[in-house]
């Protein structure tokens, strides 16, 4: 196998074997603790600007299936694994993992001590890195990695949002392993269908499918869409989608949301949750190594129930008061321009704000991904809760 090198901005070097498309790539190195879902991770627009390290020891053993893509392309800048499976075994598989990386021109590395790298990122924080399949001059690679600009303050949303508005009509599909035939997943739908505008900051397709499953008519609009343009569409509700990078890097989106507060029900997801927090007057901060994975415990402070959630973010909404920033699982309320708000969810691991709700205004937001299924359905109630809010029941 051809050699490859990973160099971090702090000078740390890992040597391994080349994987995927031959070349060189740079990005912020983050680790993901999910054991499956590598295809969904690669195609999640929230990973724009990042090189993803998988902590699970073997990746690619069930191959790749086109239906599992979360967008129209791969967005991750690079991939790091302990071992890429040579053989794939799954009745849905259509392509090998490495062929998929090559097709999408993703530079990757395998054969390094991913446990040591994960511990390093955990202890020293996410940082810029470079994977090279050709340049093995260590000092030159260190300089390149150190010179890569930080993601703080950068507007990555403009690079992943849709260029034009469009209607989304596709529902979720379940596959029958006995026949291999797809069938449409259905739930109780809204009659007549409720109209939704989804602001695309890097939306995952499963979010859109989940909204259609509930009977909503979904129109996706670019991140630069103004509040006036949204008002002209006259939706029953507005969804602020997930997306990559620093919420403070998209001030135009924050201003749009400010102008929409209190007008129609709002649901913020991941980056949308952070943008909503800024529009309400809160602040955000960069986490040391972020939350990336399918096994993050979150407590709903209203019910005291723990949800196993899927997460992907390096920034978080600050809690309203500094004295509440310790990882105690307590609820907090704060005043905003649209009345009282409540912190509804917090991370069990570090106490981060994971959800908010309006007590006097139809606002709902969560830091994690309710369309993902790690629980497997711990968080699906969020969409139903929002549907009830649009119907005037909550």
CSV table of C-alpha atoms in Angstrom, one decimal:
chain,number,residue,atom,x,y,z
A,1,UNK,CA,0.0,0.0,0.0
A,2,UNK,CA,1.1,3.6,-0.7
A,3,UNK,CA,2.2,5.6,2.3
A,4,UNK,CA,0.3,8.7,3.5
A,5,UNK,CA,0.9,11.3,6.2
A,6,UNK,CA,-1.4,13.3,8.5
A,7,UNK,CA,0.1,16.5,9.9
A,8,UNK,CA,-1.7,18.6,12.5
A,9,UNK,CA,-1.3,22.3,13.0
A,10,UNK,CA,0.4,21.8,16.4
A,11,UNK,CA,3.2,19.7,14.6
A,12,UNK,CA,1.9,16.2,15.5
A,13,UNK,CA,2.5,13.7,12.8
A,14,UNK,CA,0.7,10.4,12.1
A,15,UNK,CA,2.0,8.1,9.3
A,16,UNK,CA,-0.3,5.5,7.6
A,17,UNK,CA,-1.4,4.2,4.2
A,18,UNK,CA,-3.1,6.1,1.4
A,19,UNK,CA,-6.8,5.5,1.0
A,20,UNK,CA,-9.3,6.9,-1.5
A,21,UNK,CA,-8.4,9.6,-4.1
A,22,UNK,CA,-4.7,10.2,-4.4
A,23,UNK,CA,-3.8,13.7,-3.5
A,24,UNK,CA,-3.6,16.2,-0.7
A,25,UNK,CA,-6.4,17.8,1.4
A,26,UNK,CA,-6.7,20.2,4.4
A,27,UNK,CA,-9.4,20.8,6.9
A,28,UNK,CA,-10.3,20.9,10.6
A,29,UNK,CA,-9.7,17.4,12.2
A,30,UNK,CA,-12.7,16.3,14.3
A,31,UNK,CA,-13.6,12.8,15.6
A,32,UNK,CA,-16.9,11.0,15.2
A,33,UNK,CA,-17.9,8.3,17.6
A,34,UNK,CA,-20.6,6.6,15.5
A,35,UNK,CA,-20.0,2.9,14.6
A,36,UNK,CA,-22.0,3.2,11.4
A,37,UNK,CA,-23.3,5.9,9.1
A,38,UNK,CA,-20.0,6.8,7.3
A,39,UNK,CA,-21.9,7.5,4.1
A,40,UNK,CA,-24.3,9.8,5.8
A,41,UNK,CA,-21.4,11.6,7.5
A,42,UNK,CA,-19.5,12.1,4.3
A,43,UNK,CA,-22.5,13.6,2.6
A,44,UNK,CA,-23.7,15.8,5.5
A,45,UNK,CA,-23.1,19.4,4.5
A,46,UNK,CA,-22.3,20.2,8.1
A,47,UNK,CA,-18.9,18.6,7.6
A,48,UNK,CA,-17.8,21.2,5.0
A,49,UNK,CA,-14.3,22.3,6.0
A,50,UNK,CA,-13.6,19.3,8.1
A,51,UNK,CA,-11.5,16.1,8.0
A,52,UNK,CA,-13.5,13.4,9.8
A,53,UNK,CA,-11.8,10.9,12.0
A,54,UNK,CA,-13.9,7.7,12.7
A,55,UNK,CA,-13.2,6.2,16.2
A,56,UNK,CA,-14.8,2.9,15.2
A,57,UNK,CA,-12.0,0.5,14.2
A,58,UNK,CA,-13.3,-0.8,10.9
A,59,UNK,CA,-15.2,1.3,8.3
A,60,UNK,CA,-16.7,0.3,5.0
A,61,UNK,CA,-17.8,-3.2,5.8
A,62,UNK,CA,-21.4,-2.8,4.6
A,63,UNK,CA,-20.5,-0.8,1.5
A,64,UNK,CA,-22.3,2.2,0.1
A,65,UNK,CA,-25.9,2.6,-1.1
A,66,UNK,CA,-27.0,5.7,-3.1
A,67,UNK,CA,-30.3,6.0,-1.1
A,68,UNK,CA,-28.3,6.7,2.0
A,69,UNK,CA,-26.7,10.0,0.8
A,70,UNK,CA,-27.8,13.0,2.8
A,71,UNK,CA,-27.2,15.4,-0.1
A,72,UNK,CA,-26.2,15.5,-3.7
A,73,UNK,CA,-22.4,15.2,-3.0
A,74,UNK,CA,-19.7,14.5,-0.5
A,75,UNK,CA,-18.8,17.6,1.6
A,76,UNK,CA,-16.2,16.3,4.1
A,77,UNK,CA,-12.7,17.5,3.1
A,78,UNK,CA,-11.0,14.2,4.0
A,79,UNK,CA,-11.4,10.9,6.0
A,80,UNK,CA,-9.3,9.1,8.6
A,81,UNK,CA,-9.9,5.5,9.6
A,82,UNK,CA,-8.1,2.7,11.4
A,83,UNK,CA,-8.9,0.1,8.8
A,84,UNK,CA,-10.9,0.3,5.6
A,85,UNK,CA,-12.8,-3.0,5.0
A,86,UNK,CA,-11.6,-4.8,1.9
A,87,UNK,CA,-14.9,-6.6,1.5
A,88,UNK,CA,-18.5,-5.4,1.8
A,89,UNK,CA,-21.4,-7.5,3.0
A,90,UNK,CA,-24.9,-6.1,2.9
A,91,UNK,CA,-27.9,-6.8,0.7
A,92,UNK,CA,-28.3,-3.1,-0.1
A,93,UNK,CA,-24.7,-2.4,-1.0
A,94,UNK,CA,-24.1,-1.1,-4.5
A,95,UNK,CA,-20.4,0.0,-4.2
A,96,UNK,CA,-17.3,-0.5,-2.1
A,97,UNK,CA,-16.3,2.2,0.4
A,98,UNK,CA,-13.0,2.9,-1.3
A,99,UNK,CA,-14.5,3.1,-4.8
A,100,UNK,CA,-16.9,5.6,-3.4
A,101,UNK,CA,-14.1,7.7,-1.9
A,102,UNK,CA,-12.2,7.6,-5.3
A,103,UNK,CA,-15.3,8.5,-7.3
A,104,UNK,CA,-16.0,11.6,-5.1
A,105,UNK,CA,-12.3,12.5,-5.0
A,106,UNK,CA,-11.9,12.2,-1.2
A,107,UNK,CA,-8.4,12.0,0.1
A,108,UNK,CA,-8.2,9.7,3.0
A,109,UNK,CA,-5.7,7.8,5.3
A,110,UNK,CA,-5.9,4.5,7.1
A,111,UNK,CA,-3.6,2.4,9.3
A,112,UNK,CA,-2.9,5.1,11.9
A,113,UNK,CA,-3.5,4.8,15.6
A,114,UNK,CA,-7.0,6.4,15.6
A,115,UNK,CA,-7.3,6.0,19.4
A,116,UNK,CA,-4.1,8.0,20.0
A,117,UNK,CA,-5.3,10.7,17.5
A,118,UNK,CA,-8.7,10.9,19.2
A,119,UNK,CA,-7.1,11.3,22.6
A,120,UNK,CA,-4.9,14.0,21.2
A,121,UNK,CA,-7.9,15.9,19.7
A,122,UNK,CA,-9.8,15.5,22.9
A,123,UNK,CA,-7.0,16.8,25.0
A,124,UNK,CA,-5.7,19.6,22.7
A,125,UNK,CA,-8.9,20.5,20.8
A,126,UNK,CA,-10.0,20.3,17.1
A,127,UNK,CA,-7.3,21.8,14.9
A,128,UNK,CA,-6.4,22.2,11.3
A,129,UNK,CA,-4.6,19.3,9.6
A,130,UNK,CA,-3.4,18.0,6.2
A,131,UNK,CA,-3.5,14.6,4.6
A,132,UNK,CA,-0.9,14.0,2.0
A,133,UNK,CA,-0.3,11.0,-0.3
A,134,UNK,CA,2.7,12.5,-2.1
A,135,UNK,CA,4.5,15.1,0.0
A,136,UNK,CA,6.3,13.4,2.9
A,137,UNK,CA,8.5,16.3,3.9
A,138,UNK,CA,7.4,16.6,7.5
A,139,UNK,CA,8.4,20.2,8.2
A,140,UNK,CA,6.8,21.4,5.0
A,141,UNK,CA,3.6,19.6,5.9
A,142,UNK,CA,3.6,21.1,9.4
A,143,UNK,CA,3.9,24.6,7.9
A,144,UNK,CA,1.1,23.9,5.5
A,145,UNK,CA,-1.2,22.7,8.3
A,146,UNK,CA,-0.3,25.6,10.5
A,147,UNK,CA,-1.1,28.1,7.7
A,148,UNK,CA,-4.6,26.8,7.0
A,149,UNK,CA,-7.1,29.4,8.3
A,150,UNK,CA,-9.4,28.6,11.2
A,151,UNK,CA,-13.1,27.9,10.6
A,152,UNK,CA,-14.0,30.6,13.2
A,153,UNK,CA,-15.8,33.5,11.6
A,154,UNK,CA,-15.9,31.9,8.1
A,155,UNK,CA,-19.1,31.7,6.1
A,156,UNK,CA,-19.2,28.1,5.0
A,157,UNK,CA,-23.0,28.2,4.6
A,158,UNK,CA,-22.7,30.1,1.2
A,159,UNK,CA,-20.7,27.1,-0.1
A,160,UNK,CA,-23.4,24.5,0.8
A,161,UNK,CA,-26.7,26.2,0.4
A,162,UNK,CA,-28.9,25.6,-2.6
A,163,UNK,CA,-28.6,28.2,-5.4
A,164,UNK,CA,-32.3,28.5,-6.0
A,165,UNK,CA,-35.5,27.7,-4.1
A,166,UNK,CA,-37.2,24.3,-4.8
A,167,UNK,CA,-40.1,22.1,-3.7
A,168,UNK,CA,-39.2,18.9,-1.9
A,169,UNK,CA,-41.8,16.1,-2.2
A,170,UNK,CA,-39.9,12.9,-1.4
A,171,UNK,CA,-41.0,10.8,1.6
A,172,UNK,CA,-38.9,8.3,3.6
A,173,UNK,CA,-38.4,4.9,2.1
A,174,UNK,CA,-38.2,1.6,3.9
A,175,UNK,CA,-36.6,-1.4,2.3
A,176,UNK,CA,-37.9,-5.0,2.5
A,177,UNK,CA,-34.9,-7.3,2.9
A,178,UNK,CA,-36.9,-10.3,1.7
A,179,UNK,CA,-37.7,-8.7,-1.7
A,180,UNK,CA,-35.3,-5.7,-1.9
A,181,UNK,CA,-38.3,-3.6,-3.0
A,182,UNK,CA,-38.6,-0.1,-1.6
A,183,UNK,CA,-41.9,1.1,0.0
A,184,UNK,CA,-43.0,4.5,1.0
A,185,UNK,CA,-43.0,5.3,4.7
A,186,UNK,CA,-46.3,7.0,5.8
A,187,UNK,CA,-47.5,8.5,9.0
A,188,UNK,CA,-50.7,10.4,9.9
A,189,UNK,CA,-50.6,13.5,7.7
A,190,UNK,CA,-51.9,17.0,8.1
A,191,UNK,CA,-55.1,17.8,6.2
A,192,UNK,CA,-54.9,20.1,4.4
A,193,UNK,CA,-51.1,20.0,4.2
A,194,UNK,CA,-49.3,22.7,6.1
A,195,UNK,CA,-46.8,24.8,4.2
A,196,UNK,CA,-43.3,24.9,5.4
A,197,UNK,CA,-40.3,27.1,4.4
A,198,UNK,CA,-37.0,25.5,5.1
A,199,UNK,CA,-34.0,27.9,5.2
A,200,UNK,CA,-31.2,25.8,3.7
A,201,UNK,CA,-28.0,26.4,5.7
A,202,UNK,CA,-26.8,22.9,4.6
A,203,UNK,CA,-29.9,20.8,5.1
A,204,UNK,CA,-29.8,17.0,5.3
A,205,UNK,CA,-32.3,15.3,3.1
A,206,UNK,CA,-33.7,13.1,5.9
A,207,UNK,CA,-34.9,16.3,7.6
A,208,UNK,CA,-36.9,17.2,4.5
A,209,UNK,CA,-38.2,13.6,4.2
A,210,UNK,CA,-39.3,13.7,7.8
A,211,UNK,CA,-41.3,16.9,7.3
A,212,UNK,CA,-43.0,15.4,4.2
A,213,UNK,CA,-43.8,12.2,6.1
A,214,UNK,CA,-45.9,14.4,8.4
A,215,UNK,CA,-47.9,15.7,5.5
A,216,UNK,CA,-46.2,19.1,5.1
A,217,UNK,CA,-45.6,20.9,1.8
A,218,UNK,CA,-41.9,21.8,1.9
A,219,UNK,CA,-40.3,24.6,0.0
A,220,UNK,CA,-36.5,24.9,0.5
A,221,UNK,CA,-35.0,28.4,0.1
A,222,UNK,CA,-31.3,29.6,0.0
A,223,UNK,CA,-29.7,30.8,3.1
A,224,UNK,CA,-29.6,34.4,1.7
A,225,UNK,CA,-33.4,34.6,1.4
A,226,UNK,CA,-34.6,37.7,3.1
A,227,UNK,CA,-37.4,38.0,5.7
A,228,UNK,CA,-39.5,39.9,3.2
A,229,UNK,CA,-39.2,37.1,0.7
A,230,UNK,CA,-40.1,34.5,3.3
A,231,UNK,CA,-43.2,36.5,4.4
A,232,UNK,CA,-44.4,36.6,0.7
A,233,UNK,CA,-44.4,32.8,0.7
A,234,UNK,CA,-46.8,32.9,3.7
A,235,UNK,CA,-45.9,29.5,5.2
A,236,UNK,CA,-47.5,27.9,8.3
A,237,UNK,CA,-44.0,27.5,9.8
A,238,UNK,CA,-40.3,28.0,9.2
A,239,UNK,CA,-37.5,25.5,9.7
A,240,UNK,CA,-33.9,26.7,10.2
A,241,UNK,CA,-31.7,23.8,9.0
A,242,UNK,CA,-28.4,22.4,10.1
A,243,UNK,CA,-25.2,23.5,8.4
A,244,UNK,CA,-21.5,23.9,8.8
A,245,UNK,CA,-19.2,26.2,10.7
A,246,UNK,CA,-19.5,29.2,12.9
A,247,UNK,CA,-23.0,30.8,13.4
A,248,UNK,CA,-21.4,34.2,13.8
A,249,UNK,CA,-20.0,33.8,10.3
A,250,UNK,CA,-23.6,34.2,8.8
A,251,UNK,CA,-24.8,37.6,10.2
A,252,UNK,CA,-27.2,37.9,7.3
A,253,UNK,CA,-29.1,34.8,8.4
A,254,UNK,CA,-29.2,36.0,12.0
A,255,UNK,CA,-30.7,39.3,10.9
A,256,UNK,CA,-33.3,37.5,8.8
A,257,UNK,CA,-34.4,35.3,11.7
A,258,UNK,CA,-34.6,38.4,14.0
A,259,UNK,CA,-37.1,39.8,11.6
A,260,UNK,CA,-39.1,36.6,11.5
A,261,UNK,CA,-39.3,36.0,15.3
A,262,UNK,CA,-42.8,35.9,16.6
A,263,UNK,CA,-44.4,35.9,13.2
A,264,UNK,CA,-44.9,32.1,12.5
A,265,UNK,CA,-43.7,29.0,14.3
A,266,UNK,CA,-40.0,28.5,14.1
A,267,UNK,CA,-38.0,25.2,14.4
A,268,UNK,CA,-34.2,25.5,14.6
A,269,UNK,CA,-32.0,22.4,14.1
A,270,UNK,CA,-28.2,22.3,14.9
A,271,UNK,CA,-26.8,25.4,13.2
A,272,UNK,CA,-30.3,26.7,12.9
A,273,UNK,CA,-30.6,26.4,16.7
A,274,UNK,CA,-27.4,28.4,17.1
A,275,UNK,CA,-28.5,31.1,14.6
A,276,UNK,CA,-31.8,31.3,16.5
A,277,UNK,CA,-29.9,31.7,19.8
A,278,UNK,CA,-27.9,34.7,18.3
A,279,UNK,CA,-31.1,36.3,17.0
A,280,UNK,CA,-32.6,36.0,20.5
A,281,UNK,CA,-29.6,37.9,22.0
A,282,UNK,CA,-27.6,35.0,23.3
A,283,UNK,CA,-24.0,34.3,22.4
A,284,UNK,CA,-22.2,31.2,21.0
A,285,UNK,CA,-18.8,29.7,21.7
A,286,UNK,CA,-16.5,27.1,20.1
A,287,UNK,CA,-16.3,23.8,21.8
A,288,UNK,CA,-12.9,22.2,22.5
A,289,UNK,CA,-13.6,19.2,20.2
A,290,UNK,CA,-17.3,19.4,19.4
A,291,UNK,CA,-20.0,16.9,19.5
A,292,UNK,CA,-19.8,14.4,16.6
A,293,UNK,CA,-21.5,11.0,16.8
A,294,UNK,CA,-24.6,8.9,17.1
A,295,UNK,CA,-24.5,8.2,20.8
A,296,UNK,CA,-24.7,11.6,22.7
A,297,UNK,CA,-27.0,11.5,25.7
A,298,UNK,CA,-29.3,14.5,26.1
A,299,UNK,CA,-31.8,15.2,28.9
A,300,UNK,CA,-35.2,16.7,28.2
A,301,UNK,CA,-35.3,18.9,31.3
A,302,UNK,CA,-39.1,19.0,31.2
A,303,UNK,CA,-39.6,15.2,31.4
A,304,UNK,CA,-36.1,14.2,32.8
A,305,UNK,CA,-35.9,11.6,30.1
A,306,UNK,CA,-32.6,10.8,28.4
A,307,UNK,CA,-32.4,10.7,24.6
A,308,UNK,CA,-29.6,9.1,22.7
A,309,UNK,CA,-29.0,11.6,19.9
A,310,UNK,CA,-27.0,12.1,16.7
A,311,UNK,CA,-24.9,15.3,16.8
A,312,UNK,CA,-22.5,17.2,14.6
A,313,UNK,CA,-21.4,20.6,15.7
A,314,UNK,CA,-18.3,22.5,16.9
A,315,UNK,CA,-20.1,25.5,18.2
A,316,UNK,CA,-22.8,25.8,21.0
A,317,UNK,CA,-25.2,28.4,22.3
A,318,UNK,CA,-24.1,30.0,25.6
A,319,UNK,CA,-26.4,29.4,28.5
A,320,UNK,CA,-28.1,32.7,29.6
A,321,UNK,CA,-26.2,33.1,32.9
A,322,UNK,CA,-22.6,32.2,33.5
A,323,UNK,CA,-23.4,30.7,36.9
A,324,UNK,CA,-25.5,28.1,35.0
A,325,UNK,CA,-22.7,27.0,32.7
A,326,UNK,CA,-21.6,24.1,34.9
A,327,UNK,CA,-22.8,20.7,33.7
A,328,UNK,CA,-25.8,20.5,36.1
A,329,UNK,CA,-29.0,19.3,34.4
A,330,UNK,CA,-31.2,22.2,35.5
A,331,UNK,CA,-33.6,24.3,33.5
A,332,UNK,CA,-33.2,28.0,32.9
A,333,UNK,CA,-35.4,30.7,31.7
A,334,UNK,CA,-34.5,34.0,30.2
A,335,UNK,CA,-36.1,37.1,28.7
A,336,UNK,CA,-36.0,37.8,25.0
A,337,UNK,CA,-37.5,40.2,22.4
A,338,UNK,CA,-40.4,37.7,22.0
A,339,UNK,CA,-41.0,37.1,25.7
A,340,UNK,CA,-39.8,34.4,28.1
A,341,UNK,CA,-37.7,31.5,26.7
A,342,UNK,CA,-36.7,28.2,28.4
A,343,UNK,CA,-33.7,26.0,28.0
A,344,UNK,CA,-35.4,22.6,27.5
A,345,UNK,CA,-32.5,20.2,26.8
A,346,UNK,CA,-28.9,19.9,28.0
A,347,UNK,CA,-26.1,17.5,27.3
A,348,UNK,CA,-25.5,14.9,29.9
A,349,UNK,CA,-21.8,14.8,29.1
A,350,UNK,CA,-20.9,18.5,29.4
A,351,UNK,CA,-24.1,20.5,30.2
A,352,UNK,CA,-24.2,22.3,26.9
A,353,UNK,CA,-27.5,23.9,25.8
A,354,UNK,CA,-29.2,21.3,23.5
A,355,UNK,CA,-32.7,22.9,23.1
A,356,UNK,CA,-34.8,25.9,23.7
A,357,UNK,CA,-38.6,26.7,23.6
A,358,UNK,CA,-40.6,29.8,23.6
A,359,UNK,CA,-43.0,30.2,26.6
A,360,UNK,CA,-44.8,33.1,25.0
A,361,UNK,CA,-43.9,32.6,21.3
A,362,UNK,CA,-44.1,29.6,19.0
A,363,UNK,CA,-40.3,28.8,19.0
A,364,UNK,CA,-38.6,25.4,19.2
A,365,UNK,CA,-35.0,24.5,18.7
A,366,UNK,CA,-32.6,21.6,19.3
A,367,UNK,CA,-28.9,21.2,18.9
A,368,UNK,CA,-29.1,17.6,17.8
A,369,UNK,CA,-30.6,15.8,14.8
A,370,UNK,CA,-34.2,14.5,15.3
A,371,UNK,CA,-34.3,13.0,11.8
A,372,UNK,CA,-31.4,10.6,12.6
A,373,UNK,CA,-32.2,7.3,14.3
A,374,UNK,CA,-29.6,6.4,17.0
A,375,UNK,CA,-32.2,5.8,19.7
A,376,UNK,CA,-33.7,4.7,17.2
A,377,UNK,CA,-36.7,7.1,17.6
A,378,UNK,CA,-35.9,8.9,20.8
A,379,UNK,CA,-36.1,12.4,19.2
A,380,UNK,CA,-38.8,12.0,16.5
A,381,UNK,CA,-41.3,13.6,18.8
A,382,UNK,CA,-39.7,17.0,18.0
A,383,UNK,CA,-41.2,17.1,14.5
A,384,UNK,CA,-44.6,16.1,15.9
A,385,UNK,CA,-44.3,18.8,18.6
A,386,UNK,CA,-43.6,21.4,15.9
A,387,UNK,CA,-46.5,20.1,13.8
A,388,UNK,CA,-48.8,20.7,16.8
A,389,UNK,CA,-47.3,24.2,17.2
A,390,UNK,CA,-48.2,25.0,13.6
A,391,UNK,CA,-51.7,23.7,14.2
A,392,UNK,CA,-52.0,25.9,17.2
A,393,UNK,CA,-51.9,23.2,19.9
A,394,UNK,CA,-48.5,24.1,21.4
